[in-house]
Amino acid sequence: MRLLAPSILSADFSKLGSSVKAIDEAGADWVHIDVMDGAFVPNISFGMPVIKAIRPVTEKFFDVHLMINEPVRYLKDFVDAGADGITIHVEACADVAETLKAIKKLGVKTAISLNPETPVTAIKEYLDLVDMVLVMSVHPGFGGQKFIVDSLEKVSTIKSWIDEKNLDVKIEIDGGINLENLPSVLEAGTDIIVAGSSVYRGDVEKNVNDFKNVLGVF
Ligand code: DX5
Ligand code: ZN
């Protein structure tokens, strides 16, 4: 089953609780939570206290995307705040394997991400250690950017490695997804769709439904 994970980075932060409730009630599958440190990416979003504050609002899976340097320092804090899955960046860790093992040890889903300029081969050796690979289809740091089409080839390559090795690893895509490019993204083999601006701009309930209708066809 293909899943929709709206990114709350595009939500109205002055009423974050109701913005999370809105996607939950509209039928979104996961809540995608973008954490940025102003060092790994040129922007700062929010951290553990905000995640903790919205945790009681929904029982949906909290998909925490850490765009921070050396995330190993804060893994337990994010799990304590309510993360159900943690994604780290291959570019952000001195010891990627140790960081992934530390996430697994905390009992949550483990995922690795790579930036658009990072070759797909950079994550190959870690496939055995993860539940999911997140392919960045924009340069991380900001919502509302244009989808980078080359990302589709990355998805297909990763999918072929997963199939070859017969692994149970999901592929998530993040950045610039809209109803127009959604079919091609799903055709490439993506399992989980992150969407920020295209869910939160306008009528949230209608947007979630429109996305879910396309996902249901695949
Ligand atoms: C970018 C974030 C994305 C972003 C997606 O650094 O990781 O999750 O919020 O937003 P859209 O869908 O607007 O590109
Ligand atoms: Zn993200």
JSON list of C-alpha atoms in Angstrom, two decimals, residues 46-200:
[
{"chain": "A", "resi": 46, "resn": "PHE", "atom": "CA", "xyz": [11.73, 23.20, 15.17]},
{"chain": "A", "resi": 47, "resn": "GLY", "atom": "CA", "xyz": [12.85, 20.44, 17.51]},
{"chain": "A", "resi": 48, "resn": "MET", "atom": "CA", "xyz": [11.79, 18.02, 20.22]},
{"chain": "A", "resi": 49, "resn": "PRO", "atom": "CA", "xyz": [9.50, 20.31, 22.30]},
{"chain": "A", "resi": 50, "resn": "VAL", "atom": "CA", "xyz": [7.29, 20.98, 19.28]},
{"chain": "A", "resi": 51, "resn": "ILE", "atom": "CA", "xyz": [7.07, 17.28, 18.43]},
{"chain": "A", "resi": 52, "resn": "LYS", "atom": "CA", "xyz": [6.20, 16.51, 22.04]},
{"chain": "A", "resi": 53, "resn": "ALA", "atom": "CA", "xyz": [3.49, 19.19, 21.98]},
{"chain": "A", "resi": 54, "resn": "ILE", "atom": "CA", "xyz": [1.71, 17.73, 18.94]},
{"chain": "A", "resi": 55, "resn": "ARG", "atom": "CA", "xyz": [2.15, 14.08, 19.97]},
{"chain": "A", "resi": 56, "resn": "PRO", "atom": "CA", "xyz": [-1.22, 13.92, 21.84]},
{"chain": "A", "resi": 57, "resn": "VAL", "atom": "CA", "xyz": [-3.11, 15.29, 18.82]},
{"chain": "A", "resi": 58, "resn": "THR", "atom": "CA", "xyz": [-2.93, 12.12, 16.71]},
{"chain": "A", "resi": 59, "resn": "GLU", "atom": "CA", "xyz": [-1.98, 8.46, 16.86]},
{"chain": "A", "resi": 60, "resn": "LYS", "atom": "CA", "xyz": [-0.60, 8.55, 13.31]},
{"chain": "A", "resi": 61, "resn": "PHE", "atom": "CA", "xyz": [3.02, 7.55, 12.63]},
{"chain": "A", "resi": 62, "resn": "PHE", "atom": "CA", "xyz": [5.47, 10.40, 13.31]},
{"chain": "A", "resi": 63, "resn": "ASP", "atom": "CA", "xyz": [7.99, 10.28, 10.46]},
{"chain": "A", "resi": 64, "resn": "VAL", "atom": "CA", "xyz": [10.82, 12.46, 11.75]},
{"chain": "A", "resi": 65, "resn": "HIS", "atom": "CA", "xyz": [13.25, 13.69, 9.07]},
{"chain": "A", "resi": 66, "resn": "LEU", "atom": "CA", "xyz": [16.42, 14.93, 10.73]},
{"chain": "A", "resi": 67, "resn": "MET", "atom": "CA", "xyz": [18.26, 17.48, 8.59]},
{"chain": "A", "resi": 68, "resn": "ILE", "atom": "CA", "xyz": [20.87, 17.99, 11.30]},
{"chain": "A", "resi": 69, "resn": "ASN", "atom": "CA", "xyz": [24.58, 17.28, 11.68]},
{"chain": "A", "resi": 70, "resn": "GLU", "atom": "CA", "xyz": [25.52, 14.28, 13.82]},
{"chain": "A", "resi": 71, "resn": "PRO", "atom": "CA", "xyz": [21.94, 13.28, 14.67]},
{"chain": "A", "resi": 72, "resn": "VAL", "atom": "CA", "xyz": [23.32, 10.47, 16.87]},
{"chain": "A", "resi": 73, "resn": "ARG", "atom": "CA", "xyz": [23.55, 13.10, 19.64]},
{"chain": "A", "resi": 74, "resn": "TYR", "atom": "CA", "xyz": [19.76, 13.51, 19.80]},
{"chain": "A", "resi": 75, "resn": "LEU", "atom": "CA", "xyz": [18.19, 10.20, 18.75]},
{"chain": "A", "resi": 76, "resn": "LYS", "atom": "CA", "xyz": [16.85, 9.27, 22.18]},
{"chain": "A", "resi": 77, "resn": "ASP", "atom": "CA", "xyz": [15.43, 12.77, 22.67]},
{"chain": "A", "resi": 78, "resn": "PHE", "atom": "CA", "xyz": [13.44, 12.48, 19.43]},
{"chain": "A", "resi": 79, "resn": "VAL", "atom": "CA", "xyz": [12.12, 9.05, 20.37]},
{"chain": "A", "resi": 80, "resn": "ASP", "atom": "CA", "xyz": [11.14, 10.34, 23.81]},
{"chain": "A", "resi": 81, "resn": "ALA", "atom": "CA", "xyz": [9.37, 13.27, 22.13]},
{"chain": "A", "resi": 82, "resn": "GLY", "atom": "CA", "xyz": [7.25, 10.85, 20.09]},
{"chain": "A", "resi": 83, "resn": "ALA", "atom": "CA", "xyz": [9.08, 9.84, 16.90]},
{"chain": "A", "resi": 84, "resn": "ASP", "atom": "CA", "xyz": [7.92, 6.51, 15.42]},
{"chain": "A", "resi": 85, "resn": "GLY", "atom": "CA", "xyz": [10.57, 6.56, 12.73]},
{"chain": "A", "resi": 86, "resn": "ILE", "atom": "CA", "xyz": [13.78, 8.52, 12.31]},
{"chain": "A", "resi": 87, "resn": "THR", "atom": "CA", "xyz": [15.45, 9.44, 9.03]},
{"chain": "A", "resi": 88, "resn": "ILE", "atom": "CA", "xyz": [19.06, 10.58, 9.06]},
{"chain": "A", "resi": 89, "resn": "HIS", "atom": "CA", "xyz": [21.15, 11.91, 6.16]},
{"chain": "A", "resi": 90, "resn": "VAL", "atom": "CA", "xyz": [24.08, 9.90, 4.80]},
{"chain": "A", "resi": 91, "resn": "GLU", "atom": "CA", "xyz": [25.93, 13.24, 4.39]},
{"chain": "A", "resi": 92, "resn": "ALA", "atom": "CA", "xyz": [25.42, 14.27, 8.04]},
{"chain": "A", "resi": 93, "resn": "CYS", "atom": "CA", "xyz": [27.03, 11.45, 10.03]},
{"chain": "A", "resi": 94, "resn": "ALA", "atom": "CA", "xyz": [30.68, 10.60, 10.74]},
{"chain": "A", "resi": 95, "resn": "ASP", "atom": "CA", "xyz": [29.60, 6.99, 11.29]},
{"chain": "A", "resi": 96, "resn": "VAL", "atom": "CA", "xyz": [26.44, 6.25, 9.31]},
{"chain": "A", "resi": 97, "resn": "ALA", "atom": "CA", "xyz": [26.18, 2.55, 10.24]},
{"chain": "A", "resi": 98, "resn": "GLU", "atom": "CA", "xyz": [26.54, 3.24, 13.98]},
{"chain": "A", "resi": 99, "resn": "THR", "atom": "CA", "xyz": [23.88, 5.97, 13.77]},
{"chain": "A", "resi": 100, "resn": "LEU", "atom": "CA", "xyz": [21.44, 3.63, 11.99]},
{"chain": "A", "resi": 101, "resn": "LYS", "atom": "CA", "xyz": [22.10, 0.87, 14.53]},
{"chain": "A", "resi": 102, "resn": "ALA", "atom": "CA", "xyz": [21.48, 3.33, 17.36]},
{"chain": "A", "resi": 103, "resn": "ILE", "atom": "CA", "xyz": [18.08, 4.22, 15.88]},
{"chain": "A", "resi": 104, "resn": "LYS", "atom": "CA", "xyz": [17.12, 0.55, 15.56]},
{"chain": "A", "resi": 105, "resn": "LYS", "atom": "CA", "xyz": [18.17, -0.07, 19.15]},
{"chain": "A", "resi": 106, "resn": "LEU", "atom": "CA", "xyz": [15.72, 2.60, 20.31]},
{"chain": "A", "resi": 107, "resn": "GLY", "atom": "CA", "xyz": [12.90, 0.50, 18.81]},
{"chain": "A", "resi": 108, "resn": "VAL", "atom": "CA", "xyz": [11.70, 2.86, 16.06]},
{"chain": "A", "resi": 109, "resn": "LYS", "atom": "CA", "xyz": [11.79, 2.58, 12.25]},
{"chain": "A", "resi": 110, "resn": "THR", "atom": "CA", "xyz": [15.16, 3.40, 10.74]},
{"chain": "A", "resi": 111, "resn": "ALA", "atom": "CA", "xyz": [15.69, 5.37, 7.55]},
{"chain": "A", "resi": 112, "resn": "ILE", "atom": "CA", "xyz": [18.46, 6.95, 5.52]},
{"chain": "A", "resi": 113, "resn": "SER", "atom": "CA", "xyz": [18.21, 9.92, 3.18]},
{"chain": "A", "resi": 114, "resn": "LEU", "atom": "CA", "xyz": [20.37, 11.40, 0.46]},
{"chain": "A", "resi": 115, "resn": "ASN", "atom": "CA", "xyz": [20.52, 14.86, -1.07]},
{"chain": "A", "resi": 116, "resn": "PRO", "atom": "CA", "xyz": [19.98, 15.52, -4.80]},
{"chain": "A", "resi": 117, "resn": "GLU", "atom": "CA", "xyz": [23.72, 15.98, -5.45]},
{"chain": "A", "resi": 118, "resn": "THR", "atom": "CA", "xyz": [24.69, 12.78, -3.59]},
{"chain": "A", "resi": 119, "resn": "PRO", "atom": "CA", "xyz": [25.20, 9.75, -5.86]},
{"chain": "A", "resi": 120, "resn": "VAL", "atom": "CA", "xyz": [22.74, 6.98, -5.22]},
{"chain": "A", "resi": 121, "resn": "THR", "atom": "CA", "xyz": [25.62, 4.53, -4.62]},
{"chain": "A", "resi": 122, "resn": "ALA", "atom": "CA", "xyz": [26.31, 6.36, -1.32]},
{"chain": "A", "resi": 123, "resn": "ILE", "atom": "CA", "xyz": [23.44, 4.58, 0.42]},
{"chain": "A", "resi": 124, "resn": "LYS", "atom": "CA", "xyz": [23.81, 1.10, -1.13]},
{"chain": "A", "resi": 125, "resn": "GLU", "atom": "CA", "xyz": [25.93, -0.37, 1.66]},
{"chain": "A", "resi": 126, "resn": "TYR", "atom": "CA", "xyz": [23.36, 0.65, 4.29]},
{"chain": "A", "resi": 127, "resn": "LEU", "atom": "CA", "xyz": [20.30, -1.03, 2.76]},
{"chain": "A", "resi": 128, "resn": "ASP", "atom": "CA", "xyz": [20.55, -3.96, 5.17]},
{"chain": "A", "resi": 129, "resn": "LEU", "atom": "CA", "xyz": [20.36, -1.60, 8.15]},
{"chain": "A", "resi": 130, "resn": "VAL", "atom": "CA", "xyz": [17.24, 0.38, 7.24]},
{"chain": "A", "resi": 131, "resn": "ASP", "atom": "CA", "xyz": [13.47, 0.08, 6.95]},
{"chain": "A", "resi": 132, "resn": "MET", "atom": "CA", "xyz": [13.24, 2.93, 4.46]},
{"chain": "A", "resi": 133, "resn": "VAL", "atom": "CA", "xyz": [15.26, 5.12, 2.07]},
{"chain": "A", "resi": 134, "resn": "LEU", "atom": "CA", "xyz": [14.17, 8.75, 1.66]},
{"chain": "A", "resi": 135, "resn": "VAL", "atom": "CA", "xyz": [15.11, 10.22, -1.71]},
{"chain": "A", "resi": 136, "resn": "MET", "atom": "CA", "xyz": [15.31, 14.04, -1.55]},
{"chain": "A", "resi": 137, "resn": "SER", "atom": "CA", "xyz": [13.75, 15.45, -4.71]},
{"chain": "A", "resi": 138, "resn": "VAL", "atom": "CA", "xyz": [14.60, 19.07, -3.77]},
{"chain": "A", "resi": 139, "resn": "HIS", "atom": "CA", "xyz": [17.59, 20.58, -1.97]},
{"chain": "A", "resi": 140, "resn": "PRO", "atom": "CA", "xyz": [16.67, 20.17, 1.70]},
{"chain": "A", "resi": 141, "resn": "GLY", "atom": "CA", "xyz": [15.89, 23.22, 3.78]},
{"chain": "A", "resi": 142, "resn": "PHE", "atom": "CA", "xyz": [12.71, 24.71, 2.39]},
{"chain": "A", "resi": 143, "resn": "GLY", "atom": "CA", "xyz": [9.21, 23.72, 1.30]},
{"chain": "A", "resi": 144, "resn": "GLY", "atom": "CA", "xyz": [7.65, 24.83, -1.96]},
{"chain": "A", "resi": 145, "resn": "GLN", "atom": "CA", "xyz": [10.57, 24.10, -4.32]},
{"chain": "A", "resi": 146, "resn": "LYS", "atom": "CA", "xyz": [10.49, 22.58, -7.78]},
{"chain": "A", "resi": 147, "resn": "PHE", "atom": "CA", "xyz": [10.73, 18.79, -8.14]},
{"chain": "A", "resi": 148, "resn": "ILE", "atom": "CA", "xyz": [14.10, 17.54, -9.47]},
{"chain": "A", "resi": 149, "resn": "VAL", "atom": "CA", "xyz": [13.21, 15.01, -12.18]},
{"chain": "A", "resi": 150, "resn": "ASP", "atom": "CA", "xyz": [16.52, 13.06, -11.87]},
{"chain": "A", "resi": 151, "resn": "SER", "atom": "CA", "xyz": [15.22, 11.77, -8.54]},
{"chain": "A", "resi": 152, "resn": "LEU", "atom": "CA", "xyz": [13.02, 9.28, -10.40]},
{"chain": "A", "resi": 153, "resn": "GLU", "atom": "CA", "xyz": [16.07, 7.44, -11.67]},
{"chain": "A", "resi": 154, "resn": "LYS", "atom": "CA", "xyz": [17.40, 7.22, -8.12]},
{"chain": "A", "resi": 155, "resn": "VAL", "atom": "CA", "xyz": [14.12, 5.68, -6.97]},
{"chain": "A", "resi": 156, "resn": "SER", "atom": "CA", "xyz": [14.25, 3.06, -9.75]},
{"chain": "A", "resi": 157, "resn": "THR", "atom": "CA", "xyz": [17.87, 2.19, -8.97]},
{"chain": "A", "resi": 158, "resn": "ILE", "atom": "CA", "xyz": [17.21, 1.80, -5.24]},
{"chain": "A", "resi": 159, "resn": "LYS", "atom": "CA", "xyz": [14.10, -0.26, -6.01]},
{"chain": "A", "resi": 160, "resn": "SER", "atom": "CA", "xyz": [16.15, -2.62, -8.20]},
{"chain": "A", "resi": 161, "resn": "TRP", "atom": "CA", "xyz": [18.73, -3.10, -5.39]},
{"chain": "A", "resi": 162, "resn": "ILE", "atom": "CA", "xyz": [15.94, -3.81, -2.87]},
{"chain": "A", "resi": 163, "resn": "ASP", "atom": "CA", "xyz": [14.37, -6.36, -5.20]},
{"chain": "A", "resi": 164, "resn": "GLU", "atom": "CA", "xyz": [17.72, -7.98, -6.04]},
{"chain": "A", "resi": 165, "resn": "LYS", "atom": "CA", "xyz": [18.52, -8.45, -2.36]},
{"chain": "A", "resi": 166, "resn": "ASN", "atom": "CA", "xyz": [14.91, -9.34, -1.56]},
{"chain": "A", "resi": 167, "resn": "LEU", "atom": "CA", "xyz": [14.80, -6.79, 1.27]},
{"chain": "A", "resi": 168, "resn": "ASP", "atom": "CA", "xyz": [11.79, -5.33, 3.07]},
{"chain": "A", "resi": 169, "resn": "VAL", "atom": "CA", "xyz": [12.80, -1.69, 2.57]},
{"chain": "A", "resi": 170, "resn": "LYS", "atom": "CA", "xyz": [10.38, 1.07, 1.59]},
{"chain": "A", "resi": 171, "resn": "ILE", "atom": "CA", "xyz": [11.19, 4.09, -0.58]},
{"chain": "A", "resi": 172, "resn": "GLU", "atom": "CA", "xyz": [9.97, 7.56, 0.36]},
{"chain": "A", "resi": 173, "resn": "ILE", "atom": "CA", "xyz": [10.28, 10.71, -1.75]},
{"chain": "A", "resi": 174, "resn": "ASP", "atom": "CA", "xyz": [10.35, 14.25, -0.39]},
{"chain": "A", "resi": 175, "resn": "GLY", "atom": "CA", "xyz": [10.16, 17.60, -2.14]},
{"chain": "A", "resi": 176, "resn": "GLY", "atom": "CA", "xyz": [8.12, 19.23, -4.87]},
{"chain": "A", "resi": 177, "resn": "ILE", "atom": "CA", "xyz": [5.51, 16.49, -5.19]},
{"chain": "A", "resi": 178, "resn": "ASN", "atom": "CA", "xyz": [2.16, 17.54, -6.64]},
{"chain": "A", "resi": 179, "resn": "LEU", "atom": "CA", "xyz": [-0.77, 15.85, -8.37]},
{"chain": "A", "resi": 180, "resn": "GLU", "atom": "CA", "xyz": [0.89, 16.33, -11.77]},
{"chain": "A", "resi": 181, "resn": "ASN", "atom": "CA", "xyz": [4.17, 14.50, -11.03]},
{"chain": "A", "resi": 182, "resn": "LEU", "atom": "CA", "xyz": [2.64, 12.03, -8.55]},
{"chain": "A", "resi": 183, "resn": "PRO", "atom": "CA", "xyz": [1.89, 9.27, -11.14]},
{"chain": "A", "resi": 184, "resn": "SER", "atom": "CA", "xyz": [5.49, 9.24, -12.44]},
{"chain": "A", "resi": 185, "resn": "VAL", "atom": "CA", "xyz": [6.82, 9.14, -8.88]},
{"chain": "A", "resi": 186, "resn": "LEU", "atom": "CA", "xyz": [4.61, 6.16, -8.06]},
{"chain": "A", "resi": 187, "resn": "GLU", "atom": "CA", "xyz": [5.48, 4.41, -11.33]},
{"chain": "A", "resi": 188, "resn": "ALA", "atom": "CA", "xyz": [9.19, 4.66, -10.44]},
{"chain": "A", "resi": 189, "resn": "GLY", "atom": "CA", "xyz": [8.49, 2.56, -7.34]},
{"chain": "A", "resi": 190, "resn": "THR", "atom": "CA", "xyz": [7.96, 5.04, -4.50]},
{"chain": "A", "resi": 191, "resn": "ASP", "atom": "CA", "xyz": [6.00, 3.71, -1.51]},
{"chain": "A", "resi": 192, "resn": "ILE", "atom": "CA", "xyz": [5.62, 6.82, 0.65]},
{"chain": "A", "resi": 193, "resn": "ILE", "atom": "CA", "xyz": [4.90, 10.32, -0.61]},
{"chain": "A", "resi": 194, "resn": "VAL", "atom": "CA", "xyz": [5.86, 13.40, 1.38]},
{"chain": "A", "resi": 195, "resn": "ALA", "atom": "CA", "xyz": [3.97, 16.53, 0.35]},
{"chain": "A", "resi": 196, "resn": "GLY", "atom": "CA", "xyz": [4.08, 19.88, 2.12]},
{"chain": "A", "resi": 197, "resn": "SER", "atom": "CA", "xyz": [2.87, 22.86, 0.15]},
{"chain": "A", "resi": 198, "resn": "SER", "atom": "CA", "xyz": [0.62, 20.87, -2.16]},
{"chain": "A", "resi": 199, "resn": "VAL", "atom": "CA", "xyz": [-1.29, 19.51, 0.86]},
{"chain": "A", "resi": 200, "resn": "TYR", "atom": "CA", "xyz": [-1.38, 22.62, 3.03]}
]
